[in-house]
Short mmCIF file of C-alpha atoms in Angstrom, two decimals:
data_model
loop_
_atom_site.label_atom_id
_atom_site.label_comp_id
_atom_site.label_asym_id
_atom_site.label_seq_id
_atom_site.Cartn_x
_atom_site.Cartn_y
_atom_site.Cartn_z
CA MET A 1 -21.50 63.00 169.17
CA SER A 2 -19.24 60.95 171.46
CA TYR A 3 -19.48 58.00 169.05
CA TYR A 4 -17.87 58.73 165.73
CA THR A 5 -15.60 57.24 163.11
CA LYS A 6 -12.06 58.27 163.98
CA ASN A 7 -9.49 59.54 161.51
CA LYS A 8 -6.09 61.20 161.77
CA THR A 9 -7.62 64.68 161.93
CA SER A 10 -10.05 63.82 164.72
CA GLU A 11 -7.27 62.11 166.67
CA PHE A 12 -5.03 65.15 166.23
CA ILE A 13 -7.78 67.57 167.30
CA ALA A 14 -8.64 65.37 170.31
CA GLN A 15 -4.99 65.33 171.43
CA LEU A 16 -4.73 69.08 170.90
CA SER A 17 -7.90 69.67 172.94
CA ARG A 18 -6.53 67.62 175.83
CA LEU A 19 -3.23 69.49 175.70
CA GLN A 20 -4.99 72.86 175.62
CA PHE A 21 -7.14 71.84 178.58
CA MET A 22 -3.96 71.04 180.50
CA CYS A 23 -2.75 74.55 179.59
CA GLY A 24 -5.87 76.10 181.12
CA LEU A 25 -8.39 76.43 178.28
CA THR A 26 -11.89 75.02 178.25
CA TYR A 27 -12.19 71.44 176.92
CA VAL A 28 -13.52 71.57 173.35
CA TRP A 29 -13.72 67.97 172.16
CA VAL A 30 -16.81 65.77 172.15
CA ASP A 31 -15.49 62.92 174.31
CA ASN A 32 -15.35 65.20 177.39
CA ASN A 33 -12.32 63.25 178.62
CA LYS A 34 -11.16 65.74 181.26
CA SER A 35 -8.66 65.05 184.02
CA ARG A 36 -10.07 65.92 187.46
CA PHE A 37 -6.66 67.15 188.56
CA PHE A 38 -6.50 69.75 185.80
CA VAL A 39 -10.11 70.81 186.45
CA TYR A 40 -9.07 71.96 189.93
CA PHE A 41 -5.60 73.11 188.89
CA ASN A 42 -7.05 75.38 186.19
CA LYS A 43 -9.44 76.97 188.69
CA VAL A 44 -6.57 77.77 191.06
CA ALA A 45 -4.42 78.98 188.15
CA THR A 46 -7.21 81.29 186.96
CA ILE A 47 -7.40 82.95 190.38
CA LEU A 48 -3.62 83.38 190.38
CA LEU A 49 -3.63 84.86 186.88
CA TYR A 50 -6.34 87.41 187.69
CA SER A 51 -4.38 88.40 190.80
CA PHE A 52 -1.25 88.59 188.66
CA ILE A 53 -2.85 91.04 186.20
CA LEU A 54 -4.39 93.16 188.97
CA SER A 55 -0.98 93.38 190.65
CA GLU A 56 0.56 94.53 187.35
CA ILE A 57 -2.04 97.28 187.04
CA ALA A 58 -1.57 98.28 190.69
CA SER A 59 2.18 98.61 190.10
CA LEU A 60 1.44 101.76 188.09
CA PHE A 61 0.68 103.42 191.43
CA THR A 62 3.13 101.67 193.76
CA GLN A 63 6.41 101.42 191.83
CA THR A 64 8.40 104.66 191.86
CA HIS A 65 12.00 103.52 191.30
CA LEU A 66 11.79 102.03 187.82
CA SER A 67 14.53 102.28 185.24
CA GLU A 68 13.63 103.42 181.74
CA LYS A 69 13.45 99.83 180.46
CA GLN A 70 11.41 98.67 183.48
CA ALA A 71 8.94 101.52 182.99
CA SER A 72 8.62 100.57 179.32
CA ASP A 73 8.11 96.89 180.20
CA GLN A 74 5.51 97.87 182.78
CA ILE A 75 3.38 99.77 180.25
CA LEU A 76 3.90 97.05 177.64
CA PHE A 77 2.62 94.30 179.95
CA VAL A 78 -0.23 96.35 181.41
CA ILE A 79 -1.51 96.91 177.87
CA SER A 80 -0.97 93.42 176.45
CA HIS A 81 -1.67 91.04 179.33
CA PRO A 82 -5.37 91.90 179.88
CA VAL A 83 -5.93 91.45 176.13
CA LEU A 84 -4.15 88.08 176.19
CA MET A 85 -6.20 87.01 179.21
CA SER A 86 -9.40 87.91 177.38
CA TYR A 87 -8.51 85.37 174.68
CA SER A 88 -9.04 82.46 177.07
CA LEU A 89 -12.32 84.03 178.24
CA SER A 90 -13.40 84.15 174.60
CA CYS A 91 -12.71 80.41 174.34
CA VAL A 92 -14.87 79.78 177.40
CA TYR A 93 -17.70 81.91 175.98
CA TYR A 94 -17.64 80.10 172.61
CA GLY A 95 -16.83 76.67 174.07
CA GLU A 96 -19.86 74.82 172.70
CA ASP A 97 -19.62 76.55 169.32
CA ILE A 98 -15.94 75.59 169.07
CA LYS A 99 -16.84 71.98 169.87
CA LYS A 100 -19.44 71.88 167.08
CA LEU A 101 -17.08 73.54 164.60
CA LEU A 102 -14.21 71.14 165.31
CA PHE A 103 -16.51 68.12 165.04
CA LYS A 104 -17.88 69.37 161.73
CA LEU A 105 -14.38 69.91 160.28
CA SER A 106 -12.62 66.82 161.61
CA VAL A 107 -15.38 64.18 161.62
CA ASP A 108 -18.45 65.17 159.61
CA LEU A 109 -16.75 66.62 156.52
CA LYS A 110 -13.85 64.15 156.64
CA GLY A 111 -16.32 61.27 156.91
CA ARG A 112 -17.72 62.03 153.45
CA TYR A 113 -14.43 62.70 151.68
CA ASN A 114 -10.87 62.74 152.95
CA ASP A 115 -7.72 62.98 150.85
CA LEU A 116 -5.12 61.27 153.05
CA GLU A 117 -2.18 63.07 151.46
CA ILE A 118 -3.76 66.46 152.15
CA GLU A 119 -4.66 65.35 155.67
CA ASN A 120 -1.06 64.35 156.44
CA GLU A 121 0.21 67.64 155.00
CA MET A 122 -2.25 69.56 157.17
CA ILE A 123 -1.21 67.81 160.39
CA ARG A 124 2.49 68.29 159.62
CA LYS A 125 1.98 71.99 158.95
CA ALA A 126 -0.11 72.52 162.10
CA LYS A 127 2.51 70.79 164.25
CA LEU A 128 5.39 72.68 162.64
CA TYR A 129 3.79 76.11 163.03
CA SER A 130 2.72 75.37 166.61
CA VAL A 131 6.21 74.23 167.60
CA LEU A 132 7.84 77.25 165.94
CA TYR A 133 5.51 79.63 167.76
CA VAL A 134 6.08 77.95 171.14
CA MET A 135 9.85 78.03 170.58
CA THR A 136 9.88 81.78 169.86
CA LEU A 137 7.66 82.46 172.90
CA SER A 138 9.86 80.32 175.17
CA ALA A 139 12.96 82.12 173.91
CA ALA A 140 11.42 85.50 174.78
CA LEU A 141 10.54 84.39 178.33
CA PHE A 142 13.97 82.83 178.80
CA PHE A 143 15.81 85.98 177.70
CA TYR A 144 13.74 88.12 180.08
CA ALA A 145 14.96 85.89 182.91
CA PHE A 146 18.49 85.99 181.51
CA ASP A 147 18.34 89.80 181.47
CA ALA A 148 17.15 89.86 185.10
CA VAL A 149 19.94 87.49 186.20
CA SER A 150 22.51 89.63 184.40
CA GLN A 151 21.23 92.69 186.30
CA VAL A 152 21.74 90.83 189.58
CA ILE A 153 25.30 89.87 188.61
CA ARG A 154 26.45 93.10 186.92
CA THR A 155 24.76 95.81 189.01
CA ASP A 156 23.84 93.98 192.23
CA GLY A 157 20.19 94.62 191.35
CA THR A 158 17.13 92.42 191.87
CA PHE A 159 15.69 89.58 189.79
CA THR A 160 12.93 91.66 188.18
CA THR A 161 11.30 90.16 185.10
CA ILE A 162 7.76 91.42 185.57
CA ILE A 163 6.72 94.57 187.46
CA MET A 164 4.31 93.72 190.29
CA ALA A 165 2.67 95.96 192.91
CA TRP A 166 5.07 94.52 195.50
CA PRO A 167 7.96 94.20 196.16
CA ASP A 168 9.62 97.43 195.08
CA VAL A 169 12.16 96.82 192.31
CA LYS A 170 14.99 97.93 194.61
CA GLU A 171 13.84 96.05 197.72
CA LYS A 172 16.06 93.12 198.65
CA GLY A 173 15.51 90.18 200.96
CA PHE A 174 14.47 86.56 200.98
CA LEU A 175 10.69 87.15 200.80
CA PRO A 176 10.86 89.76 198.00
CA ASP A 177 13.12 87.43 196.00
CA VAL A 178 10.71 84.53 196.49
CA VAL A 179 7.81 86.72 195.31
CA ARG A 180 9.78 87.77 192.22
CA VAL A 181 10.61 84.17 191.28
CA GLY A 182 6.98 83.19 191.93
CA ALA A 183 5.78 86.05 189.70
CA TYR A 184 8.07 84.82 186.92
CA LEU A 185 6.68 81.28 187.23
CA ILE A 186 3.10 82.63 187.18
CA TRP A 187 4.06 84.59 184.07
CA TRP A 188 5.03 81.30 182.45
CA ILE A 189 1.62 79.82 183.37
CA PHE A 190 -0.07 82.92 181.98
CA MET A 191 1.82 82.80 178.68
CA ILE A 192 1.29 79.03 178.35
CA ARG A 193 -2.46 79.63 178.58
CA ALA A 194 -2.28 82.46 176.04
CA SER A 195 -0.11 80.36 173.72
CA ALA A 196 -2.72 77.58 173.86
CA VAL A 197 -5.20 80.02 172.29
CA TYR A 198 -2.64 80.96 169.64
CA VAL A 199 -2.00 77.31 168.78
CA PHE A 200 -5.76 76.69 168.58
CA VAL A 201 -6.33 79.59 166.16
CA ILE A 202 -3.28 78.68 164.06
CA THR A 203 -4.46 75.06 163.84
CA LEU A 204 -8.05 76.03 163.05
CA THR A 205 -7.06 78.27 160.13
CA ILE A 206 -4.73 75.57 158.78
CA VAL A 207 -7.54 72.99 158.98
CA LEU A 208 -9.87 75.37 157.11
CA SER A 209 -7.41 76.08 154.31
CA HIS A 210 -6.75 72.36 153.86
CA GLN A 211 -10.49 71.66 153.87
CA TYR A 212 -10.65 73.78 150.72
CA LYS A 213 -7.76 71.74 149.33
CA ASN A 214 -9.76 68.64 150.22
CA LEU A 215 -12.74 70.03 148.27
CA GLN A 216 -10.52 70.71 145.27
CA SER A 217 -9.33 67.10 145.38
CA TYR A 218 -12.95 65.90 145.60
CA PHE A 219 -14.08 67.80 142.50
CA TYR A 220 -11.00 66.88 140.46
CA ASN A 221 -11.57 63.21 141.29
CA LEU A 222 -15.25 63.30 140.27
CA GLU A 223 -14.23 62.79 136.65
CA GLU A 224 -12.92 59.35 137.61
CA VAL A 225 -16.58 58.22 137.56
CA PHE A 226 -16.52 58.35 133.74
CA ILE A 227 -12.99 56.99 133.34
CA THR A 228 -12.78 54.00 135.69
CA ASN A 229 -16.32 52.64 136.02
CA ASN A 230 -17.59 49.94 133.66
CA GLU A 231 -21.24 50.90 134.13
CA ASN A 232 -23.35 52.18 131.24
CA ARG A 233 -23.40 55.91 130.52
CA ASP A 234 -26.75 56.54 132.26
CA GLU A 235 -25.47 55.01 135.51
CA LYS A 236 -22.25 57.00 135.27
CA GLU A 237 -24.18 60.23 134.73
CA LYS A 238 -26.42 59.50 137.73
CA GLU A 239 -23.39 58.72 139.89
CA TYR A 240 -21.65 61.89 138.76
CA GLU A 241 -24.74 64.02 139.39
CA SER A 242 -25.11 62.52 142.86
CA GLY A 243 -21.42 63.14 143.58
CA LEU A 244 -21.70 66.72 142.36
CA LYS A 245 -24.59 67.39 144.75
CA ILE A 246 -22.53 65.95 147.61
CA GLY A 247 -19.64 68.26 146.63
CA ILE A 248 -21.94 71.29 146.61
CA ALA A 249 -23.21 70.33 150.07
CA LEU A 250 -19.64 69.90 151.34
CA HIS A 251 -18.77 73.34 149.99
CA ALA A 252 -21.80 74.92 151.67
CA GLU A 253 -20.84 73.36 155.01
CA THR A 254 -17.24 74.50 154.57
CA MET A 255 -18.41 78.08 154.03
CA TRP A 256 -20.44 77.76 157.25
CA CYS A 257 -17.25 76.65 159.02
CA VAL A 258 -15.40 79.74 157.76
CA LYS A 259 -18.17 82.03 159.02
CA GLU A 260 -18.12 80.27 162.40
CA CYS A 261 -14.34 80.61 162.59
CA GLN A 262 -14.63 84.33 161.83
CA ARG A 263 -17.29 84.78 164.53
CA ILE A 264 -15.46 82.72 167.17
CA CYS A 265 -11.98 84.12 166.50
CA SER A 266 -12.92 87.74 165.73
CA TRP A 267 -11.88 88.97 169.18
CA VAL A 268 -8.54 87.16 168.98
CA PHE A 269 -7.87 88.48 165.47
CA SER A 270 -8.70 92.06 166.49
CA GLY A 271 -6.75 91.83 169.74
CA GLN A 272 -3.69 90.48 167.95
CA ILE A 273 -3.61 93.37 165.47
CA THR A 274 -3.93 95.83 168.37
CA ILE A 275 -1.14 94.14 170.32
CA ASN A 276 1.09 93.91 167.27
CA ILE A 277 0.95 97.63 166.50
CA THR A 278 1.15 98.96 170.09
CA VAL A 279 3.67 96.50 171.50
CA PHE A 280 5.90 96.51 168.42
CA CYS A 281 6.08 100.32 168.55
CA MET A 282 6.98 100.19 172.25
CA LEU A 283 9.64 97.56 171.65
CA MET A 284 11.25 99.71 168.96
CA LEU A 285 11.20 102.72 171.30
CA GLN A 286 12.69 100.51 174.00
CA MET A 287 15.54 99.44 171.74
CA VAL A 288 16.35 103.08 170.98
CA ASN A 289 16.09 104.44 174.53
CA SER A 290 17.27 101.61 176.81
CA GLU A 291 20.81 100.61 177.71
CA ARG A 292 22.54 99.11 174.68
CA THR A 293 23.73 95.74 175.94
CA LEU A 294 23.61 92.33 174.32
CA VAL A 295 21.32 90.94 177.03
CA ASN A 296 18.84 93.82 176.68
CA ALA A 297 18.89 93.43 172.91
CA LEU A 298 18.25 89.67 173.11
CA ALA A 299 15.20 90.15 175.35
CA THR A 300 13.73 92.84 173.11
CA LEU A 301 14.53 91.09 169.82
CA SER A 302 13.16 87.72 170.99
CA THR A 303 9.92 89.39 172.11
CA SER A 304 9.66 91.20 168.77
CA LEU A 305 10.27 87.94 166.91
CA SER A 306 7.61 86.12 168.94
CA LEU A 307 5.14 88.92 168.24
CA LEU A 308 5.84 88.99 164.50
CA VAL A 309 5.74 85.18 164.21
CA SER A 310 2.39 84.89 166.01
CA THR A 311 0.78 87.68 163.97
CA GLY A 312 2.31 86.28 160.78
CA PHE A 313 0.96 82.79 161.44
CA PHE A 314 -2.50 84.22 162.17
CA MET A 315 -2.70 86.39 159.08
CA CYS A 316 -0.89 84.17 156.59
CA ASN A 317 -2.84 81.03 157.50
CA ALA A 318 -6.10 82.99 157.34
CA GLY A 319 -4.87 84.28 153.98
CA ASP A 320 -4.34 80.68 152.87
CA VAL A 321 -8.08 80.12 153.37
CA THR A 322 -8.76 82.95 150.91
CA VAL A 323 -6.22 81.62 148.40
CA GLU A 324 -7.43 78.02 148.49
CA ALA A 325 -11.08 79.10 148.27
CA SER A 326 -10.29 81.16 145.16
CA ILE A 327 -8.89 78.04 143.41
CA LEU A 328 -12.03 75.98 144.03
CA PRO A 329 -14.03 77.26 140.98
CA THR A 330 -11.33 75.84 138.68
CA ALA A 331 -11.60 72.43 140.36
CA ILE A 332 -15.40 72.49 139.97
CA PHE A 333 -15.12 73.39 136.29
CA PHE A 334 -12.75 70.47 135.64
CA SER A 335 -14.89 67.98 137.54
CA GLY A 336 -16.06 66.19 134.39
CA TRP A 337 -19.47 67.76 133.71
CA HIS A 338 -18.76 67.80 129.93
CA HIS A 339 -19.10 63.98 129.83
CA CYS A 340 -22.85 64.21 130.50
CA ARG A 341 -25.32 64.10 127.61
CA GLY A 342 -28.99 64.92 127.00
CA LYS A 343 -31.25 65.75 129.96
CA SER A 344 -28.51 64.83 132.41
CA SER A 345 -26.27 67.46 130.80
CA ILE A 346 -28.94 70.14 131.29
CA ARG A 347 -29.34 69.31 134.99
CA VAL A 348 -25.60 69.06 135.59
CA ARG A 349 -24.82 72.34 133.83
CA LYS A 350 -27.32 74.13 136.08
CA LEU A 351 -25.67 72.57 139.14
CA ILE A 352 -22.18 73.45 137.87
CA THR A 353 -23.21 77.05 137.19
CA PHE A 354 -24.65 77.35 140.69
CA ALA A 355 -21.61 75.70 142.30
CA ILE A 356 -19.12 77.92 140.46
CA ALA A 357 -21.14 81.05 141.25
CA GLN A 358 -21.13 80.12 144.96
CA SER A 359 -17.42 79.33 144.97
CA GLN A 360 -16.53 82.63 143.27
CA LYS A 361 -17.82 84.64 146.21
CA PRO A 362 -14.70 86.00 147.97
CA ILE A 363 -13.87 84.16 151.19
CA THR A 364 -11.98 86.52 153.49
CA MET A 365 -11.38 86.59 157.22
CA ARG A 366 -11.14 89.99 158.83
CA SER A 367 -9.93 91.76 161.94
CA PHE A 368 -12.30 94.43 163.33
CA ASN A 369 -14.54 93.34 160.41
CA VAL A 370 -12.42 95.68 158.26
CA ILE A 371 -8.79 94.54 157.94
CA GLU A 372 -8.45 91.53 155.65
CA LEU A 373 -6.21 88.82 157.08
CA SER A 374 -3.72 88.09 154.32
CA TYR A 375 -0.03 88.18 153.41
CA ARG A 376 -0.35 91.70 152.01
CA SER A 377 -2.14 93.00 155.12
CA TYR A 378 0.52 91.47 157.35
CA VAL A 379 3.30 93.34 155.55
CA SER A 380 1.22 96.55 155.68
CA ILE A 381 0.67 96.22 159.44
CA VAL A 382 4.38 95.66 160.12
CA LYS A 383 5.19 98.70 157.97
CA SER A 384 2.52 100.79 159.71
CA SER A 385 3.99 99.88 163.11
CA TYR A 386 7.34 101.23 161.97
CA SER A 387 5.66 104.33 160.54
CA VAL A 388 3.97 105.05 163.88
CA PHE A 389 7.32 104.55 165.64
CA SER A 390 9.10 106.95 163.25
CA ILE A 391 6.45 109.61 163.92
CA LEU A 392 6.64 109.19 167.70
CA TYR A 393 10.42 109.16 167.79
#
């Protein structure tokens, strides 16, 4: 699979795979073009990140002088960070399956039909959503540091962004300060790795939704066989019938891609819903109970925004797959089958009936194999988080 016809999608996916590998994920493109430096760096980073999470869990037993906000942050991170770390493990486990899926979407399917306008739109959307997510995440991490610095300046406290087993939050000195700064930098590495998974899932769902747009374009353009060609009617009918069979095959392979995406990303989808409900409730409790300062509010609000944006991108882009798949039967119906006559018409009508029946099967992606990922579900989950908060408070 290393030798293939390149296109904009395959180039984009290859670049994204290299970038994600630099962020600590497994390499998921067919060229296997891995930097030796990052192979070793990622191994060292993985050891650091496991130690980082274990230290966070151990802090539950060693830290006894936490403020109300620090205690809330401690629980929040102890719950969410192991789940986020498991995302990258999921990518390692499904590494070969991801590689096959990406090759199928970006090379195999695109090699048989590729609407360049839809392709450009897809790449623009994937880049925009990825950048927006990274910006909200970076803002949250920055405001946590800003909050810690403000505590040092206003109350002569310590630079505490993340609660570790050591040093104690009130312990001062050169070595404790170095450890705290180091923990903050490791937190950045940890969140960069987690964000690489988010960007991958966001991109994958966008590629899938636009593959259905690509299929719609294919079927709508099939009618051009009868309009533009100067061949006799029999040749046109044969060409149309052949093109229709190719379209049906493309649709079948696209449905396989959706099922693979559901299987590969199911843990990430389920984990994200869990994090969204639990962490969002804790953030709302934190806003109510913690000290009401601008710096505290910025840290909490930026984290809430990052959480809502990431969940929204997951669910809305997965919902786009459902929406675009539901439009496909219309495109198949208007593909030009009515131009066929005689025996060709009989064969084509059977194919059209089969194709429409297949395309009318609902395509939905789910979390926990129960919750449909869609715009409506996203709004319901945000509302349910607030409902849980109102009950607890």
